[in-house]
């Protein structure tokens, strides 16, 4: 359970810490407020079905540990999807005319 909590914490911390940086690098500082607000809004919409799904899994398995593993895995998957973004941005910026 401790390992699951550590994985979950690292995943959430990584996502939360990088949101503003990624938004600024991708869209620019002028669109930060709108993009961050939209990001929080969509995240809020996802919470409701997420709670239901996690509750359903907990009822089926009678274990909160599996729920922590699933949520931690999803967070790690999100971090892995964002990992190549800096390389992609450098490549895109290198191809732009100067």
PDB file of N, CA and C in Angstrom:
ATOM      1  N   UNK A   1       0.819  -1.188   0.000  1.00  0.00           N
ATOM      2  CA  UNK A   1       0.000   0.000   0.000  1.00  0.00           C
ATOM      3  C   UNK A   1       0.867   1.257   0.000  1.00  0.00           C
ATOM      4  N   UNK A   2       1.967   1.209   0.742  1.00  0.00           N
ATOM      5  CA  UNK A   2       2.865   2.363   0.785  1.00  0.00           C
ATOM      6  C   UNK A   2       3.470   2.603  -0.594  1.00  0.00           C
ATOM      7  N   UNK A   3       3.853   1.531  -1.268  1.00  0.00           N
ATOM      8  CA  UNK A   3       4.436   1.668  -2.603  1.00  0.00           C
ATOM      9  C   UNK A   3       3.417   2.269  -3.565  1.00  0.00           C
ATOM     10  N   UNK A   4       2.183   1.838  -3.471  1.00  0.00           N
ATOM     11  CA  UNK A   4       1.126   2.390  -4.321  1.00  0.00           C
ATOM     12  C   UNK A   4       0.929   3.875  -4.056  1.00  0.00           C
ATOM     13  N   UNK A   5       0.948   4.264  -2.793  1.00  0.00           N
ATOM     14  CA  UNK A   5       0.794   5.677  -2.438  1.00  0.00           C
ATOM     15  C   UNK A   5       1.963   6.506  -2.953  1.00  0.00           C
ATOM     16  N   UNK A   6       3.167   5.952  -2.883  1.00  0.00           N
ATOM     17  CA  UNK A   6       4.349   6.659  -3.394  1.00  0.00           C
ATOM     18  C   UNK A   6       4.234   6.842  -4.904  1.00  0.00           C
ATOM     19  N   UNK A   7       3.852   5.794  -5.605  1.00  0.00           N
ATOM     20  CA  UNK A   7       3.688   5.881  -7.061  1.00  0.00           C
ATOM     21  C   UNK A   7       2.607   6.901  -7.411  1.00  0.00           C
ATOM     22  N   UNK A   8       1.502   6.866  -6.691  1.00  0.00           N
ATOM     23  CA  UNK A   8       0.416   7.814  -6.925  1.00  0.00           C
ATOM     24  C   UNK A   8       0.887   9.248  -6.668  1.00  0.00           C
ATOM     25  N   UNK A   9       1.597   9.464  -5.568  1.00  0.00           N
ATOM     26  CA  UNK A   9       2.084  10.798  -5.236  1.00  0.00           C
ATOM     27  C   UNK A   9       3.066  11.333  -6.261  1.00  0.00           C
ATOM     28  N   UNK A  10       3.969  10.481  -6.726  1.00  0.00           N
ATOM     29  CA  UNK A  10       4.930  10.903  -7.750  1.00  0.00           C
ATOM     30  C   UNK A  10       4.198  11.248  -9.042  1.00  0.00           C
ATOM     31  N   UNK A  11       3.218  10.439  -9.393  1.00  0.00           N
ATOM     32  CA  UNK A  11       2.459  10.712 -10.614  1.00  0.00           C
ATOM     33  C   UNK A  11       1.695  12.017 -10.542  1.00  0.00           C
ATOM     34  N   UNK A  12       0.972  12.223  -9.465  1.00  0.00           N
ATOM     35  CA  UNK A  12       0.201  13.460  -9.301  1.00  0.00           C
ATOM     36  C   UNK A  12       1.133  14.670  -9.213  1.00  0.00           C
ATOM     37  N   UNK A  13       2.229  14.532  -8.467  1.00  0.00           N
ATOM     38  CA  UNK A  13       3.184  15.635  -8.351  1.00  0.00           C
ATOM     39  C   UNK A  13       3.812  15.985  -9.685  1.00  0.00           C
ATOM     40  N   UNK A  14       4.142  14.972 -10.463  1.00  0.00           N
ATOM     41  CA  UNK A  14       4.728  15.218 -11.781  1.00  0.00           C
ATOM     42  C   UNK A  14       3.763  15.920 -12.717  1.00  0.00           C
ATOM     43  N   UNK A  15       2.519  15.472 -12.693  1.00  0.00           N
ATOM     44  CA  UNK A  15       1.518  16.083 -13.567  1.00  0.00           C
ATOM     45  C   UNK A  15       1.231  17.518 -13.138  1.00  0.00           C
ATOM     46  N   UNK A  16       1.004  17.719 -11.854  1.00  0.00           N
ATOM     47  CA  UNK A  16       0.662  19.047 -11.353  1.00  0.00           C
ATOM     48  C   UNK A  16       1.807  20.032 -11.552  1.00  0.00           C
ATOM     49  N   UNK A  17       3.016  19.583 -11.298  1.00  0.00           N
ATOM     50  CA  UNK A  17       4.173  20.468 -11.446  1.00  0.00           C
ATOM     51  C   UNK A  17       4.457  20.871 -12.875  1.00  0.00           C
ATOM     52  N   UNK A  18       4.110  20.022 -13.814  1.00  0.00           N
ATOM     53  CA  UNK A  18       4.438  20.292 -15.210  1.00  0.00           C
ATOM     54  C   UNK A  18       3.311  20.940 -16.010  1.00  0.00           C
ATOM     55  N   UNK A  19       2.120  21.011 -15.455  1.00  0.00           N
ATOM     56  CA  UNK A  19       0.990  21.544 -16.219  1.00  0.00           C
ATOM     57  C   UNK A  19       1.246  22.954 -16.729  1.00  0.00           C
ATOM     58  N   UNK A  20       1.620  23.846 -15.851  1.00  0.00           N
ATOM     59  CA  UNK A  20       1.820  25.239 -16.246  1.00  0.00           C
ATOM     60  C   UNK A  20       2.967  25.347 -17.242  1.00  0.00           C
ATOM     61  N   UNK A  21       4.049  24.634 -16.991  1.00  0.00           N
ATOM     62  CA  UNK A  21       5.212  24.689 -17.879  1.00  0.00           C
ATOM     63  C   UNK A  21       4.841  24.207 -19.278  1.00  0.00           C
ATOM     64  N   UNK A  22       4.144  23.099 -19.349  1.00  0.00           N
ATOM     65  CA  UNK A  22       3.760  22.540 -20.654  1.00  0.00           C
ATOM     66  C   UNK A  22       2.782  23.461 -21.370  1.00  0.00           C
ATOM     67  N   UNK A  23       1.838  24.026 -20.641  1.00  0.00           N
ATOM     68  CA  UNK A  23       0.871  24.927 -21.268  1.00  0.00           C
ATOM     69  C   UNK A  23       1.575  26.155 -21.824  1.00  0.00           C
ATOM     70  N   UNK A  24       2.494  26.737 -21.067  1.00  0.00           N
ATOM     71  CA  UNK A  24       3.212  27.923 -21.543  1.00  0.00           C
ATOM     72  C   UNK A  24       4.075  27.581 -22.750  1.00  0.00           C
ATOM     73  N   UNK A  25       4.783  26.459 -22.714  1.00  0.00           N
ATOM     74  CA  UNK A  25       5.632  26.079 -23.844  1.00  0.00           C
ATOM     75  C   UNK A  25       4.815  25.764 -25.085  1.00  0.00           C
ATOM     76  N   UNK A  26       3.656  25.188 -24.909  1.00  0.00           N
ATOM     77  CA  UNK A  26       2.850  24.770 -26.050  1.00  0.00           C
ATOM     78  C   UNK A  26       2.022  25.913 -26.626  1.00  0.00           C
ATOM     79  N   UNK A  27       1.350  26.668 -25.770  1.00  0.00           N
ATOM     80  CA  UNK A  27       0.403  27.677 -26.241  1.00  0.00           C
ATOM     81  C   UNK A  27       0.879  29.110 -26.056  1.00  0.00           C
ATOM     82  N   UNK A  28       1.871  29.316 -25.209  1.00  0.00           N
ATOM     83  CA  UNK A  28       2.352  30.668 -24.949  1.00  0.00           C
ATOM     84  C   UNK A  28       1.727  31.256 -23.698  1.00  0.00           C
ATOM     85  N   UNK A  29       2.385  32.290 -23.202  1.00  0.00           N
ATOM     86  CA  UNK A  29       1.965  32.915 -21.948  1.00  0.00           C
ATOM     87  C   UNK A  29       0.617  33.623 -22.084  1.00  0.00           C
ATOM     88  N   UNK A  30       0.310  34.121 -23.284  1.00  0.00           N
ATOM     89  CA  UNK A  30      -0.935  34.862 -23.458  1.00  0.00           C
ATOM     90  C   UNK A  30      -2.179  33.978 -23.349  1.00  0.00           C
ATOM     91  N   UNK A  31      -2.049  32.683 -23.590  1.00  0.00           N
ATOM     92  CA  UNK A  31      -3.191  31.771 -23.505  1.00  0.00           C
ATOM     93  C   UNK A  31      -3.165  30.916 -22.237  1.00  0.00           C
ATOM     94  N   UNK A  32      -2.263  31.232 -21.309  1.00  0.00           N
ATOM     95  CA  UNK A  32      -2.107  30.407 -20.109  1.00  0.00           C
ATOM     96  C   UNK A  32      -3.377  30.351 -19.275  1.00  0.00           C
ATOM     97  N   UNK A  33      -3.991  31.497 -19.009  1.00  0.00           N
ATOM     98  CA  UNK A  33      -5.162  31.523 -18.126  1.00  0.00           C
ATOM     99  C   UNK A  33      -6.314  30.702 -18.706  1.00  0.00           C
ATOM    100  N   UNK A  34      -6.601  30.893 -19.982  1.00  0.00           N
ATOM    101  CA  UNK A  34      -7.709  30.157 -20.602  1.00  0.00           C
ATOM    102  C   UNK A  34      -7.409  28.662 -20.670  1.00  0.00           C
ATOM    103  N   UNK A  35      -6.187  28.313 -21.047  1.00  0.00           N
ATOM    104  CA  UNK A  35      -5.831  26.896 -21.172  1.00  0.00           C
ATOM    105  C   UNK A  35      -5.818  26.206 -19.813  1.00  0.00           C
ATOM    106  N   UNK A  36      -5.295  26.879 -18.797  1.00  0.00           N
ATOM    107  CA  UNK A  36      -5.251  26.277 -17.465  1.00  0.00           C
ATOM    108  C   UNK A  36      -6.663  26.123 -16.904  1.00  0.00           C
ATOM    109  N   UNK A  37      -7.517  27.129 -17.126  1.00  0.00           N
ATOM    110  CA  UNK A  37      -8.911  27.032 -16.696  1.00  0.00           C
ATOM    111  C   UNK A  37      -9.643  25.895 -17.390  1.00  0.00           C
ATOM    112  N   UNK A  38      -9.428  25.747 -18.694  1.00  0.00           N
ATOM    113  CA  UNK A  38     -10.044  24.650 -19.439  1.00  0.00           C
ATOM    114  C   UNK A  38      -9.516  23.305 -18.958  1.00  0.00           C
ATOM    115  N   UNK A  39      -8.233  23.260 -18.653  1.00  0.00           N
ATOM    116  CA  UNK A  39      -7.618  22.038 -18.127  1.00  0.00           C
ATOM    117  C   UNK A  39      -8.265  21.635 -16.798  1.00  0.00           C
ATOM    118  N   UNK A  40      -8.451  22.593 -15.906  1.00  0.00           N
ATOM    119  CA  UNK A  40      -9.088  22.302 -14.619  1.00  0.00           C
ATOM    120  C   UNK A  40     -10.554  21.900 -14.799  1.00  0.00           C
ATOM    121  N   UNK A  41     -11.243  22.549 -15.730  1.00  0.00           N
ATOM    122  CA  UNK A  41     -12.648  22.217 -15.988  1.00  0.00           C
ATOM    123  C   UNK A  41     -12.791  20.783 -16.484  1.00  0.00           C
ATOM    124  N   UNK A  42     -11.972  20.404 -17.458  1.00  0.00           N
ATOM    125  CA  UNK A  42     -12.032  19.040 -17.993  1.00  0.00           C
ATOM    126  C   UNK A  42     -11.634  18.034 -16.914  1.00  0.00           C
ATOM    127  N   UNK A  43     -10.624  18.379 -16.116  1.00  0.00           N
ATOM    128  CA  UNK A  43     -10.240  17.500 -15.010  1.00  0.00           C
ATOM    129  C   UNK A  43     -11.372  17.304 -14.023  1.00  0.00           C
ATOM    130  N   UNK A  44     -12.118  18.372 -13.754  1.00  0.00           N
ATOM    131  CA  UNK A  44     -13.271  18.269 -12.864  1.00  0.00           C
ATOM    132  C   UNK A  44     -14.374  17.395 -13.432  1.00  0.00           C
ATOM    133  N   UNK A  45     -14.585  17.472 -14.741  1.00  0.00           N
ATOM    134  CA  UNK A  45     -15.595  16.620 -15.372  1.00  0.00           C
ATOM    135  C   UNK A  45     -15.206  15.149 -15.310  1.00  0.00           C
ATOM    136  N   UNK A  46     -13.923  14.866 -15.380  1.00  0.00           N
ATOM    137  CA  UNK A  46     -13.446  13.484 -15.363  1.00  0.00           C
ATOM    138  C   UNK A  46     -13.540  12.880 -13.965  1.00  0.00           C
ATOM    139  N   UNK A  47     -13.523  13.713 -12.933  1.00  0.00           N
ATOM    140  CA  UNK A  47     -13.554  13.208 -11.559  1.00  0.00           C
ATOM    141  C   UNK A  47     -14.830  12.409 -11.289  1.00  0.00           C
ATOM    142  N   UNK A  48     -15.961  12.883 -11.761  1.00  0.00           N
ATOM    143  CA  UNK A  48     -17.226  12.219 -11.433  1.00  0.00           C
ATOM    144  C   UNK A  48     -17.297  10.782 -11.950  1.00  0.00           C
ATOM    145  N   UNK A  49     -17.068  10.516 -13.234  1.00  0.00           N
ATOM    146  CA  UNK A  49     -17.087   9.105 -13.642  1.00  0.00           C
ATOM    147  C   UNK A  49     -15.928   8.311 -13.050  1.00  0.00           C
ATOM    148  N   UNK A  50     -14.810   8.984 -12.772  1.00  0.00           N
ATOM    149  CA  UNK A  50     -13.672   8.294 -12.157  1.00  0.00           C
ATOM    150  C   UNK A  50     -14.013   7.749 -10.784  1.00  0.00           C
ATOM    151  N   UNK A  51     -14.737   8.531  -9.999  1.00  0.00           N
ATOM    152  CA  UNK A  51     -15.145   8.090  -8.666  1.00  0.00           C
ATOM    153  C   UNK A  51     -16.058   6.872  -8.774  1.00  0.00           C
ATOM    154  N   UNK A  52     -16.973   6.911  -9.719  1.00  0.00           N
ATOM    155  CA  UNK A  52     -17.902   5.792  -9.895  1.00  0.00           C
ATOM    156  C   UNK A  52     -17.150   4.535 -10.324  1.00  0.00           C
ATOM    157  N   UNK A  53     -16.228   4.682 -11.265  1.00  0.00           N
ATOM    158  CA  UNK A  53     -15.465   3.524 -11.751  1.00  0.00           C
ATOM    159  C   UNK A  53     -14.604   2.934 -10.641  1.00  0.00           C
ATOM    160  N   UNK A  54     -13.907   3.784  -9.888  1.00  0.00           N
ATOM    161  CA  UNK A  54     -13.069   3.293  -8.789  1.00  0.00           C
ATOM    162  C   UNK A  54     -13.933   2.619  -7.725  1.00  0.00           C
ATOM    163  N   UNK A  55     -15.097   3.195  -7.420  1.00  0.00           N
ATOM    164  CA  UNK A  55     -16.005   2.559  -6.463  1.00  0.00           C
ATOM    165  C   UNK A  55     -16.488   1.204  -6.949  1.00  0.00           C
ATOM    166  N   UNK A  56     -16.775   1.104  -8.235  1.00  0.00           N
ATOM    167  CA  UNK A  56     -17.209  -0.169  -8.814  1.00  0.00           C
ATOM    168  C   UNK A  56     -16.094  -1.213  -8.721  1.00  0.00           C
ATOM    169  N   UNK A  57     -14.871  -0.809  -9.026  1.00  0.00           N
ATOM    170  CA  UNK A  57     -13.733  -1.733  -8.929  1.00  0.00           C
ATOM    171  C   UNK A  57     -13.534  -2.172  -7.480  1.00  0.00           C
ATOM    172  N   UNK A  58     -13.682  -1.248  -6.541  1.00  0.00           N
ATOM    173  CA  UNK A  58     -13.514  -1.592  -5.129  1.00  0.00           C
ATOM    174  C   UNK A  58     -14.586  -2.574  -4.676  1.00  0.00           C
ATOM    175  N   UNK A  59     -15.816  -2.396  -5.144  1.00  0.00           N
ATOM    176  CA  UNK A  59     -16.888  -3.327  -4.784  1.00  0.00           C
ATOM    177  C   UNK A  59     -16.622  -4.706  -5.382  1.00  0.00           C
ATOM    178  N   UNK A  60     -16.164  -4.750  -6.629  1.00  0.00           N
ATOM    179  CA  UNK A  60     -15.890  -6.038  -7.281  1.00  0.00           C
ATOM    180  C   UNK A  60     -14.741  -6.795  -6.620  1.00  0.00           C
ATOM    181  N   UNK A  61     -13.681  -6.056  -6.258  1.00  0.00           N
ATOM    182  CA  UNK A  61     -12.471  -6.710  -5.743  1.00  0.00           C
ATOM    183  C   UNK A  61     -12.381  -6.688  -4.227  1.00  0.00           C
ATOM    184  N   UNK A  62     -13.189  -5.862  -3.572  1.00  0.00           N
ATOM    185  CA  UNK A  62     -13.133  -5.683  -2.114  1.00  0.00           C
ATOM    186  C   UNK A  62     -11.741  -5.260  -1.661  1.00  0.00           C
ATOM    187  N   UNK A  63     -11.083  -4.442  -2.486  1.00  0.00           N
ATOM    188  CA  UNK A  63      -9.724  -4.004  -2.162  1.00  0.00           C
ATOM    189  C   UNK A  63      -9.505  -2.580  -2.663  1.00  0.00           C
ATOM    190  N   UNK A  64      -9.039  -1.728  -1.763  1.00  0.00           N
ATOM    191  CA  UNK A  64      -8.651  -0.390  -2.178  1.00  0.00           C
ATOM    192  C   UNK A  64      -7.261  -0.389  -2.796  1.00  0.00           C
ATOM    193  N   UNK A  65      -6.473  -1.393  -2.498  1.00  0.00           N
ATOM    194  CA  UNK A  65      -5.116  -1.477  -3.026  1.00  0.00           C
ATOM    195  C   UNK A  65      -5.116  -1.524  -4.553  1.00  0.00           C
ATOM    196  N   UNK A  66      -6.015  -2.288  -5.120  1.00  0.00           N
ATOM    197  CA  UNK A  66      -6.100  -2.377  -6.582  1.00  0.00           C
ATOM    198  C   UNK A  66      -6.483  -1.026  -7.169  1.00  0.00           C
ATOM    199  N   UNK A  67      -7.368  -0.311  -6.494  1.00  0.00           N
ATOM    200  CA  UNK A  67      -7.756   1.022  -6.953  1.00  0.00           C
ATOM    201  C   UNK A  67      -6.559   1.963  -6.968  1.00  0.00           C
ATOM    202  N   UNK A  68      -5.722   1.920  -5.921  1.00  0.00           N
ATOM    203  CA  UNK A  68      -4.522   2.749  -5.885  1.00  0.00           C
ATOM    204  C   UNK A  68      -3.573   2.379  -7.015  1.00  0.00           C
ATOM    205  N   UNK A  69      -3.434   1.094  -7.286  1.00  0.00           N
ATOM    206  CA  UNK A  69      -2.564   0.662  -8.378  1.00  0.00           C
ATOM    207  C   UNK A  69      -3.069   1.185  -9.724  1.00  0.00           C
ATOM    208  N   UNK A  70      -4.357   1.120  -9.933  1.00  0.00           N
ATOM    209  CA  UNK A  70      -4.934   1.589 -11.192  1.00  0.00           C
ATOM    210  C   UNK A  70      -4.725   3.092 -11.355  1.00  0.00           C
ATOM    211  N   UNK A  71      -5.042   3.866 -10.327  1.00  0.00           N
ATOM    212  CA  UNK A  71      -4.893   5.319 -10.413  1.00  0.00           C
ATOM    213  C   UNK A  71      -3.417   5.700 -10.562  1.00  0.00           C
ATOM    214  N   UNK A  72      -2.541   5.044  -9.825  1.00  0.00           N
ATOM    215  CA  UNK A  72      -1.109   5.300  -9.970  1.00  0.00           C
ATOM    216  C   UNK A  72      -0.611   4.959 -11.357  1.00  0.00           C
ATOM    217  N   UNK A  73      -1.090   3.855 -11.911  1.00  0.00           N
ATOM    218  CA  UNK A  73      -0.702   3.475 -13.268  1.00  0.00           C
ATOM    219  C   UNK A  73      -1.171   4.478 -14.308  1.00  0.00           C
ATOM    220  N   UNK A  74      -2.382   4.989 -14.132  1.00  0.00           N
ATOM    221  CA  UNK A  74      -2.895   6.002 -15.056  1.00  0.00           C
ATOM    222  C   UNK A  74      -2.051   7.271 -14.967  1.00  0.00           C
ATOM    223  N   UNK A  75      -1.673   7.677 -13.762  1.00  0.00           N
ATOM    224  CA  UNK A  75      -0.833   8.868 -13.597  1.00  0.00           C
ATOM    225  C   UNK A  75       0.535   8.680 -14.244  1.00  0.00           C
ATOM    226  N   UNK A  76       1.128   7.518 -14.071  1.00  0.00           N
ATOM    227  CA  UNK A  76       2.423   7.241 -14.699  1.00  0.00           C
ATOM    228  C   UNK A  76       2.274   7.226 -16.217  1.00  0.00           C
ATOM    229  N   UNK A  77       1.177   6.666 -16.709  1.00  0.00           N
ATOM    230  CA  UNK A  77       0.942   6.651 -18.145  1.00  0.00           C
ATOM    231  C   UNK A  77       0.841   8.078 -18.692  1.00  0.00           C
ATOM    232  N   UNK A  78       0.170   8.959 -17.962  1.00  0.00           N
ATOM    233  CA  UNK A  78       0.063  10.355 -18.388  1.00  0.00           C
ATOM    234  C   UNK A  78       1.428  11.029 -18.416  1.00  0.00           C
ATOM    235  N   UNK A  79       2.245  10.774 -17.413  1.00  0.00           N
ATOM    236  CA  UNK A  79       3.600  11.339 -17.395  1.00  0.00           C
ATOM    237  C   UNK A  79       4.421  10.821 -18.568  1.00  0.00           C
ATOM    238  N   UNK A  80       4.272   9.553 -18.893  1.00  0.00           N
ATOM    239  CA  UNK A  80       5.006   8.973 -20.028  1.00  0.00           C
ATOM    240  C   UNK A  80       4.540   9.576 -21.350  1.00  0.00           C
ATOM    241  N   UNK A  81       3.260   9.913 -21.447  1.00  0.00           N
ATOM    242  CA  UNK A  81       2.768  10.551 -22.662  1.00  0.00           C
ATOM    243  C   UNK A  81       3.319  11.964 -22.815  1.00  0.00           C
ATOM    244  N   UNK A  82       3.531  12.663 -21.702  1.00  0.00           N
ATOM    245  CA  UNK A  82       4.069  14.020 -21.744  1.00  0.00           C
ATOM    246  C   UNK A  82       5.584  14.058 -21.891  1.00  0.00           C
ATOM    247  N   UNK A  83       6.264  12.971 -21.589  1.00  0.00           N
ATOM    248  CA  UNK A  83       7.728  12.961 -21.590  1.00  0.00           C
ATOM    249  C   UNK A  83       8.337  13.378 -22.927  1.00  0.00           C
ATOM    250  N   UNK A  84       7.829  12.923 -24.071  1.00  0.00           N
ATOM    251  CA  UNK A  84       8.463  13.324 -25.331  1.00  0.00           C
ATOM    252  C   UNK A  84       8.100  14.730 -25.800  1.00  0.00           C
ATOM    253  N   UNK A  85       7.239  15.440 -25.086  1.00  0.00           N
ATOM    254  CA  UNK A  85       6.800  16.759 -25.529  1.00  0.00           C
ATOM    255  C   UNK A  85       7.941  17.755 -25.703  1.00  0.00           C
ATOM    256  N   UNK A  86       8.901  17.881 -24.775  1.00  0.00           N
ATOM    257  CA  UNK A  86       9.993  18.841 -25.003  1.00  0.00           C
ATOM    258  C   UNK A  86      10.782  18.549 -26.280  1.00  0.00           C
ATOM    259  N   UNK A  87      11.031  17.284 -26.570  1.00  0.00           N
ATOM    260  CA  UNK A  87      11.753  16.931 -27.790  1.00  0.00           C
ATOM    261  C   UNK A  87      10.928  17.311 -29.021  1.00  0.00           C
ATOM    262  N   UNK A  88       9.634  17.076 -28.971  1.00  0.00           N
ATOM    263  CA  UNK A  88       8.772  17.418 -30.100  1.00  0.00           C
ATOM    264  C   UNK A  88       8.708  18.929 -30.303  1.00  0.00           C
ATOM    265  N   UNK A  89       8.675  19.690 -29.214  1.00  0.00           N
ATOM    266  CA  UNK A  89       8.656  21.148 -29.331  1.00  0.00           C
ATOM    267  C   UNK A  89       9.964  21.673 -29.903  1.00  0.00           C
ATOM    268  N   UNK A  90      11.103  21.103 -29.468  1.00  0.00           N
ATOM    269  CA  UNK A  90      12.395  21.526 -30.025  1.00  0.00           C
ATOM    270  C   UNK A  90      12.451  21.244 -31.520  1.00  0.00           C
ATOM    271  N   UNK A  91      11.974  20.079 -31.916  1.00  0.00           N
ATOM    272  CA  UNK A  91      11.978  19.722 -33.337  1.00  0.00           C
ATOM    273  C   UNK A  91      11.074  20.659 -34.129  1.00  0.00           C
ATOM    274  N   UNK A  92       9.896  20.976 -33.576  1.00  0.00           N
ATOM    275  CA  UNK A  92       8.981  21.882 -34.267  1.00  0.00           C
ATOM    276  C   UNK A  92       9.579  23.276 -34.384  1.00  0.00           C
ATOM    277  N   UNK A  93      10.193  23.761 -33.308  1.00  0.00           N
ATOM    278  CA  UNK A  93      10.787  25.096 -33.332  1.00  0.00           C
ATOM    279  C   UNK A  93      11.998  25.161 -34.248  1.00  0.00           C
ATOM    280  N   UNK A  94      12.728  24.067 -34.390  1.00  0.00           N
ATOM    281  CA  UNK A  94      13.891  24.047 -35.281  1.00  0.00           C
ATOM    282  C   UNK A  94      13.455  24.110 -36.744  1.00  0.00           C
ATOM    283  N   UNK A  95      12.276  23.600 -37.054  1.00  0.00           N
ATOM    284  CA  UNK A  95      11.784  23.597 -38.432  1.00  0.00           C
ATOM    285  C   UNK A  95      11.076  24.888 -38.821  1.00  0.00           C
ATOM    286  N   UNK A  96      10.814  25.765 -37.856  1.00  0.00           N
ATOM    287  CA  UNK A  96      10.159  27.030 -38.162  1.00  0.00           C
ATOM    288  C   UNK A  96      11.139  27.958 -38.863  1.00  0.00           C
ATOM    289  N   UNK A  97      10.667  28.731 -39.842  1.00  0.00           N
ATOM    290  CA  UNK A  97      11.576  29.695 -40.496  1.00  0.00           C
ATOM    291  C   UNK A  97      11.953  30.810 -39.529  1.00  0.00           C
ATOM    292  N   UNK A  98      13.193  31.245 -39.651  1.00  0.00           N
ATOM    293  CA  UNK A  98      13.683  32.292 -38.730  1.00  0.00           C
ATOM    294  C   UNK A  98      13.591  33.658 -39.326  1.00  0.00           C
TER     295      UNK A  98
END
